[in-house]
Tab-separated table of C-alpha atoms in Angstrom:
chain	number	residue	atom	x	y	z
A	1	MET	CA	24.464	12.534	15.893
A	2	ALA	CA	25.555	8.880	15.961
A	3	LYS	CA	23.562	6.394	13.927
A	4	HIS	CA	22.240	4.486	16.969
A	5	GLU	CA	21.218	7.770	18.661
A	6	HIS	CA	19.306	8.832	15.550
A	7	SER	CA	17.576	5.428	15.479
A	8	ASN	CA	16.641	5.702	19.169
A	9	LEU	CA	15.221	9.182	18.627
A	10	PHE	CA	13.139	8.006	15.688
A	11	ASN	CA	11.851	5.107	17.796
A	12	ARG	CA	10.736	7.644	20.382
A	13	TYR	CA	8.688	9.438	17.717
A	14	ILE	CA	7.155	6.130	16.657
A	15	TRP	CA	6.290	5.235	20.224
A	16	LEU	CA	4.835	8.669	20.988
A	17	VAL	CA	2.601	8.807	17.901
A	18	ASP	CA	1.262	5.317	18.530
A	19	THR	CA	0.668	5.968	22.235
A	20	ILE	CA	-1.330	9.172	21.651
A	21	TYR	CA	-3.207	7.839	18.618
A	22	SER	CA	-4.201	4.637	20.427
A	23	ALA	CA	-5.395	6.539	23.522
A	24	GLY	CA	-7.354	9.218	21.669
A	25	LEU	CA	-6.898	11.632	24.588
A	26	ILE	CA	-4.068	11.256	27.087
A	27	SER	CA	-2.413	13.471	29.694
A	28	PHE	CA	1.314	14.136	29.834
A	29	GLU	CA	1.423	12.324	33.184
A	30	ASP	CA	-0.068	9.181	31.635
A	31	ILE	CA	2.302	9.434	28.666
A	32	ASN	CA	5.247	9.692	31.056
A	33	ALA	CA	4.014	6.707	33.084
A	34	LYS	CA	3.812	4.605	29.913
A	35	TRP	CA	7.252	5.851	28.874
A	36	LEU	CA	8.778	4.654	32.140
A	37	ARG	CA	7.502	1.134	31.340
A	38	SER	CA	8.503	1.200	27.671
A	39	LYS	CA	11.401	-0.892	26.298
A	40	TYR	CA	12.376	2.142	24.214
A	41	ASN	CA	13.282	3.908	27.479
A	42	ILE	CA	16.881	2.735	27.605
A	43	ASP	CA	18.048	4.884	30.544
A	44	GLY	CA	14.917	4.292	32.643
A	45	GLU	CA	14.324	8.001	33.225
A	46	GLY	CA	11.174	10.042	32.769
A	47	LEU	CA	10.401	12.140	29.701
A	48	PRO	CA	11.205	15.837	30.322
A	49	LYS	CA	8.417	18.132	29.200
A	50	LYS	CA	10.754	20.285	27.063
A	51	THR	CA	11.980	17.142	25.288
A	52	PHE	CA	8.373	16.023	24.844
A	53	HIS	CA	7.452	19.298	23.104
A	54	ARG	CA	10.526	19.080	20.862
A	55	HIS	CA	9.365	15.603	19.857
A	56	LEU	CA	5.924	16.977	18.955
A	57	LEU	CA	7.488	19.576	16.636
A	58	ALA	CA	9.693	16.927	15.001
A	59	ILE	CA	6.693	14.612	14.478
A	60	GLU	CA	4.760	17.410	12.789
A	61	GLU	CA	7.683	18.177	10.502
A	62	LEU	CA	8.496	14.557	9.642
A	63	PHE	CA	5.046	12.986	9.403
A	64	ASP	CA	2.619	15.930	9.058
A	65	ILE	CA	0.874	14.648	12.189
A	66	ASP	CA	-0.434	17.436	14.438
A	67	ILE	CA	-0.458	16.683	18.176
A	68	GLU	CA	-2.210	19.322	20.275
A	69	CYS	CA	-3.276	19.825	23.883
A	70	GLU	CA	-6.748	20.551	25.247
A	71	LYS	CA	-7.118	24.185	26.295
A	72	GLY	CA	-8.737	23.278	29.610
A	73	GLY	CA	-9.801	20.465	31.880
A	74	SER	CA	-7.228	17.679	32.091
A	75	TYR	CA	-4.985	19.222	29.415
A	76	ARG	CA	-4.828	15.959	27.521
A	77	TYR	CA	-2.968	15.518	24.254
A	78	TYR	CA	-4.551	14.293	21.018
A	79	ILE	CA	-3.948	14.084	17.273
A	80	SER	CA	-5.912	17.021	15.869
A	81	ASN	CA	-5.962	15.870	12.240
A	82	SER	CA	-7.092	12.311	13.043
A	83	ASP	CA	-10.223	12.700	10.850
A	84	GLU	CA	-8.059	13.336	7.812
A	85	ILE	CA	-5.776	10.461	8.777
A	86	GLU	CA	-8.669	8.015	9.063
A	87	LYS	CA	-9.792	8.780	5.499
A	88	GLY	CA	-6.828	6.754	4.291
A	89	GLY	CA	-3.673	7.520	2.383
A	90	VAL	CA	-0.046	7.842	3.394
A	91	ARG	CA	-0.599	8.879	7.002
A	92	THR	CA	-3.011	6.004	7.664
A	93	TRP	CA	-0.478	3.580	6.227
A	94	LEU	CA	2.249	5.260	8.269
A	95	LEU	CA	0.325	5.075	11.540
A	96	ASN	CA	-0.582	1.433	10.976
A	97	SER	CA	3.056	0.641	10.203
A	98	LEU	CA	4.253	2.526	13.267
A	99	ALA	CA	1.718	0.790	15.492
A	100	VAL	CA	2.779	-2.666	14.277
A	101	ASN	CA	6.462	-1.774	14.596
A	102	ASN	CA	5.898	-0.528	18.135
A	103	LEU	CA	3.932	-3.639	19.076
A	104	ILE	CA	6.652	-5.960	17.766
A	105	ASN	CA	9.407	-4.155	19.632
A	106	GLU	CA	7.414	-4.030	22.850
A	107	SER	CA	6.793	-7.795	22.513
A	108	TYR	CA	10.384	-8.748	21.732
A	109	SER	CA	10.200	-12.061	23.599
A	110	ILE	CA	7.715	-13.430	21.035
A	111	LYS	CA	9.168	-11.639	17.996
A	112	SER	CA	10.094	-14.926	16.301
A	113	ARG	CA	6.427	-16.003	16.427
A	114	ILE	CA	5.130	-12.978	14.514
A	115	LEU	CA	5.564	-13.616	10.795
A	116	PHE	CA	5.367	-11.141	7.920
A	117	GLU	CA	5.047	-11.466	4.194
A	118	LYS	CA	8.363	-10.657	2.560
A	119	ILE	CA	8.536	-7.532	0.394
A	120	PRO	CA	10.674	-7.696	-2.775
A	121	SER	CA	14.067	-5.989	-2.748
A	122	GLY	CA	12.858	-3.099	-4.934
A	123	GLN	CA	11.933	-1.325	-1.716
A	124	LYS	CA	15.527	-0.008	-1.567
A	125	TYR	CA	14.737	2.319	-4.490
A	126	LEU	CA	11.764	3.876	-2.714
A	127	LYS	CA	13.789	6.540	-0.873
A	128	PRO	CA	15.573	8.049	-3.936
A	129	ILE	CA	12.302	8.000	-5.894
A	130	VAL	CA	10.399	9.837	-3.150
A	131	GLU	CA	13.235	12.340	-2.796
A	132	ALA	CA	13.238	12.967	-6.566
A	133	MET	CA	9.458	13.445	-6.461
A	134	ALA	CA	9.798	16.009	-3.656
A	135	GLU	CA	12.609	17.907	-5.387
A	136	GLY	CA	11.215	17.630	-8.928
A	137	HIS	CA	14.242	15.849	-10.400
A	138	THR	CA	14.210	13.236	-13.139
A	139	LEU	CA	15.753	9.790	-12.663
A	140	LEU	CA	18.039	7.696	-14.850
A	141	MET	CA	16.636	4.192	-14.593
A	142	THR	CA	17.828	0.791	-15.781
A	143	TYR	CA	14.725	-1.376	-15.961
A	144	ARG	CA	14.291	-5.034	-16.876
A	145	SER	CA	10.730	-5.770	-17.965
A	146	PHE	CA	9.365	-9.298	-17.826
A	147	THR	CA	8.458	-8.956	-21.505
A	148	LYS	CA	12.002	-8.149	-22.731
A	149	GLU	CA	15.276	-10.055	-22.484
A	150	ASP	CA	17.508	-6.972	-22.319
A	151	PRO	CA	17.178	-4.082	-19.862
A	152	SER	CA	15.914	-0.677	-20.993
A	153	PHE	CA	17.376	2.705	-20.052
A	154	TYR	CA	15.096	5.646	-19.358
A	155	GLU	CA	15.187	9.183	-18.077
A	156	ILE	CA	11.911	9.327	-16.214
A	157	GLU	CA	9.783	11.849	-14.341
A	158	PRO	CA	8.572	10.167	-11.116
A	159	TRP	CA	4.940	11.254	-10.705
A	160	CYS	CA	3.821	9.087	-7.809
A	161	VAL	CA	4.392	5.755	-6.043
A	162	LYS	CA	1.801	3.162	-5.101
A	163	VAL	CA	1.950	-0.034	-3.083
A	164	PHE	CA	-0.160	-2.997	-4.204
A	165	ARG	CA	-0.002	-6.578	-2.975
A	166	GLN	CA	3.247	-6.044	-1.068
A	167	ARG	CA	4.976	-4.511	-4.101
A	168	TRP	CA	5.925	-0.904	-4.736
A	169	TYR	CA	5.240	0.685	-8.126
A	170	MET	CA	6.146	4.027	-9.655
A	171	LEU	CA	3.999	5.938	-12.108
A	172	GLY	CA	6.342	7.912	-14.329
A	173	LYS	CA	6.604	9.672	-17.659
A	174	VAL	CA	9.445	9.037	-20.103
A	175	LYS	CA	10.031	11.996	-22.426
A	176	ASN	CA	9.344	10.216	-25.736
A	177	PHE	CA	6.361	8.199	-24.468
A	178	GLU	CA	2.862	9.503	-25.045
A	179	ARG	CA	1.514	8.514	-21.625
A	180	PRO	CA	2.905	7.799	-18.169
A	181	ARG	CA	3.523	4.144	-17.381
A	182	ILE	CA	3.762	1.915	-14.345
A	183	TYR	CA	7.126	0.476	-13.290
A	184	SER	CA	7.653	-2.124	-10.569
A	185	LEU	CA	10.457	-1.199	-8.177
A	186	ASP	CA	11.643	-4.801	-7.913
A	187	ARG	CA	12.473	-4.759	-11.644
A	188	ILE	CA	14.710	-1.702	-11.391
A	189	GLU	CA	18.382	-2.663	-11.752
A	190	ASP	CA	19.926	0.762	-11.268
A	191	LEU	CA	18.693	4.256	-10.417
A	192	ASP	CA	20.399	7.658	-10.314
A	193	THR	CA	19.021	11.113	-9.668
A	194	THR	CA	19.791	13.768	-12.295
A	195	GLU	CA	20.014	17.540	-12.013
A	196	ASN	CA	17.262	17.887	-14.630
A	197	LYS	CA	14.049	19.368	-13.278
A	198	PHE	CA	10.453	18.538	-14.221
A	199	LYS	CA	6.996	19.778	-13.311
A	200	LEU	CA	3.911	17.652	-12.762
A	201	PRO	CA	1.088	18.274	-15.236
A	202	LYS	CA	-1.246	20.940	-13.908
A	203	GLY	CA	-4.046	19.408	-11.878
A	204	PHE	CA	-2.510	15.942	-11.640
A	205	ASP	CA	-4.089	14.017	-8.743
A	206	ALA	CA	-2.552	10.601	-8.028
A	207	GLU	CA	-5.556	9.317	-6.095
A	208	ALA	CA	-7.975	10.402	-8.838
A	209	TYR	CA	-5.703	8.854	-11.479
A	210	PHE	CA	-6.155	5.401	-9.925
A	211	ALA	CA	-9.716	5.942	-8.652
A	212	HIS	CA	-11.342	3.588	-11.166
A	213	CYS	CA	-8.572	0.964	-11.084
A	214	PHE	CA	-8.463	-2.163	-8.969
A	215	GLY	CA	-4.693	-2.259	-8.611
A	216	ILE	CA	-1.890	-0.760	-10.665
A	217	PHE	CA	-3.041	-1.383	-14.248
A	218	ILE	CA	-4.499	1.807	-15.709
A	219	GLY	CA	-6.289	0.336	-18.707
A	220	ASP	CA	-6.082	3.376	-21.005
A	221	SER	CA	-8.473	1.755	-23.487
A	222	ASP	CA	-10.929	0.724	-20.764
A	223	LYS	CA	-13.680	2.858	-19.306
A	224	ALA	CA	-15.070	2.682	-15.795
A	225	GLN	CA	-18.331	0.773	-15.815
A	226	LYS	CA	-20.843	-0.951	-13.609
A	227	ILE	CA	-19.686	-4.464	-12.689
A	228	VAL	CA	-21.768	-6.847	-10.587
A	229	ILE	CA	-20.182	-9.811	-8.818
A	230	ARG	CA	-22.095	-12.568	-7.011
A	231	ALA	CA	-20.283	-14.120	-4.032
A	232	TRP	CA	-21.272	-17.622	-2.861
A	233	ASP	CA	-20.682	-20.021	0.031
A	234	GLY	CA	-19.447	-17.566	2.643
A	235	GLU	CA	-17.194	-15.582	0.297
A	236	GLN	CA	-19.576	-12.635	0.693
A	237	LYS	CA	-18.421	-12.283	4.311
A	238	TYR	CA	-14.849	-11.775	3.159
A	239	LEU	CA	-15.907	-9.123	0.662
A	240	ARG	CA	-17.802	-7.279	3.384
A	241	THR	CA	-14.823	-7.186	5.750
A	242	LEU	CA	-12.163	-6.577	3.069
A	243	PRO	CA	-13.740	-4.744	0.095
A	244	TRP	CA	-12.063	-5.145	-3.273
A	245	HIS	CA	-12.502	-1.464	-4.175
A	246	HIS	CA	-13.760	1.749	-2.587
A	247	SER	CA	-16.754	1.778	-4.986
A	248	GLN	CA	-18.000	-1.610	-3.738
A	249	LYS	CA	-21.668	-1.723	-2.655
A	250	GLU	CA	-23.698	-4.722	-1.530
A	251	ILE	CA	-26.905	-4.531	-3.568
A	252	ALA	CA	-28.552	-7.900	-2.838
A	253	LYS	CA	-28.351	-10.388	-0.002
A	254	THR	CA	-29.762	-13.918	0.458
A	255	ASP	CA	-28.927	-16.886	2.673
A	256	SER	CA	-26.831	-18.391	-0.150
A	257	TYR	CA	-25.146	-15.427	-1.820
A	258	SER	CA	-24.731	-11.660	-2.024
A	259	ASP	CA	-24.363	-9.383	-5.046
A	260	PHE	CA	-21.777	-6.599	-5.038
A	261	GLU	CA	-21.664	-3.670	-7.434
A	262	PHE	CA	-18.473	-1.891	-8.496
A	263	ASN	CA	-17.708	1.127	-10.637
A	264	LEU	CA	-14.281	0.510	-12.138
A	265	LYS	CA	-12.307	-0.508	-15.214
A	266	PRO	CA	-12.225	-4.248	-16.000
A	267	THR	CA	-8.426	-4.269	-16.083
A	268	PHE	CA	-6.151	-7.304	-16.151
A	269	ASP	CA	-5.496	-7.326	-12.401
A	270	PHE	CA	-9.224	-7.105	-11.608
A	271	LYS	CA	-9.897	-10.102	-13.854
A	272	GLN	CA	-7.093	-11.961	-12.089
A	273	GLU	CA	-8.724	-11.149	-8.761
A	274	ILE	CA	-12.030	-12.615	-9.941
A	275	LEU	CA	-10.353	-15.793	-11.184
A	276	SER	CA	-8.338	-16.191	-7.971
A	277	HIS	CA	-11.566	-16.787	-6.028
A	278	GLY	CA	-12.524	-19.776	-8.170
A	279	SER	CA	-16.136	-20.949	-7.985
A	280	TYR	CA	-16.885	-18.711	-5.004
A	281	VAL	CA	-17.530	-15.662	-7.201
A	282	GLU	CA	-19.442	-15.152	-10.439
A	283	VAL	CA	-19.630	-12.182	-12.809
A	284	LEU	CA	-23.234	-11.147	-13.474
A	285	GLU	CA	-22.625	-7.884	-15.353
A	286	PRO	CA	-21.521	-6.805	-17.881
A	287	ALA	CA	-22.102	-9.708	-20.272
A	288	SER	CA	-18.813	-8.996	-22.066
A	289	LEU	CA	-16.795	-9.475	-18.871
A	290	ARG	CA	-18.782	-12.584	-17.940
A	291	ASP	CA	-18.042	-14.066	-21.375
A	292	GLU	CA	-14.350	-13.217	-21.086
A	293	ILE	CA	-14.034	-14.863	-17.669
A	294	ASN	CA	-15.982	-17.870	-18.962
A	295	THR	CA	-13.553	-18.204	-21.887
A	296	VAL	CA	-10.562	-18.205	-19.532
A	297	ILE	CA	-12.196	-20.814	-17.285
A	298	ALA	CA	-12.930	-23.022	-20.304
A	299	LYS	CA	-9.288	-22.744	-21.406
A	300	MET	CA	-8.119	-23.675	-17.900
A	301	ALA	CA	-10.443	-26.703	-17.877
A	302	GLU	CA	-9.153	-27.736	-21.302
A	303	ARG	CA	-5.552	-27.673	-20.109
A	304	TYR	CA	-6.336	-29.828	-17.093
A	305	THR	CA	-8.322	-32.251	-19.256
A	306	THR	CA	-5.528	-32.449	-21.847
A	307	LEU	CA	-2.967	-33.272	-19.176
A	308	ASP	CA	-5.181	-35.954	-17.628
A	309	ASN	CA	-5.719	-37.647	-21.023
A	310	SER	CA	-2.110	-37.459	-22.150
A	311	PRO	CA	-0.386	-40.873	-22.374
A	312	ASP	CA	2.720	-39.331	-20.773
A	313	ALA	CA	0.811	-37.562	-18.020
A	314	LYS	CA	2.096	-39.806	-15.253
A	315	ASN	CA	5.728	-39.278	-16.324
A	316	SER	CA	5.487	-35.574	-17.118
A	317	SER	CA	7.448	-32.984	-15.216
A	318	ARG	CA	8.304	-29.343	-15.676
A	319	ALA	CA	11.661	-28.748	-17.357
A	320	GLY	CA	14.167	-26.742	-15.387
């Protein structure tokens, strides 16, 4: 199959999943009517029912998305495992991505007015990592950490991948390391799949592994604990609509502020999240975390004060 034909076929799958998922329940006749108006329909012809059913089988195989038909009535089609999809995870991310992709392509005339955040180039290593995970092969990786001048070379077992803040990360185990570690895909310089096989530790659950983490830092020395954050001046509305963590609960509410409780590890990236909201959030518990955040804020204030009082402040600039 030619490359453009394969791309067109995949676009059909994207369009079909999004159309059925968005409708909830939809007849074949309505699907066909929408297909006739779709920009993916290059030849302008209807969708044959045999082709439609072949697409359903391909979608199940590729995406693990089950599309079934009612056994009576209007014989409408629906996604039978939508409850599982809506719980979150890969399929939710996939469906959201497909829906956005479909929307952009259907609205081609305004494509230049729909802007996206750029994802670092490390995304190109995602495919070989996922394939190695599926086949149980180790990877030879050249990796340049921000903390070292020279690159490091590892043979690594890819355990899982995770996306956080528009960056992809791999959790993997190097043979001579005691614990698995996190590696950012945009810091990988080279990657090759080996013929060496590996097995995941018995009972490993990627979602459970990160359950008490805010982002990608594991915090091996940290323990999950109760953390209470107070949000001021309208910030509480943002926390309600976009929770920081699945454990978040709103435990107090006033006209001026709301208190939110979390059960997680106070890792580096969670502390960075707190600080990024400035004076709009305040740590109430535990006292140790409040003191740590207070110390960082005091150091920040000292740096700004030092710069303001410096005799060369007006002429200072950052060296290239």
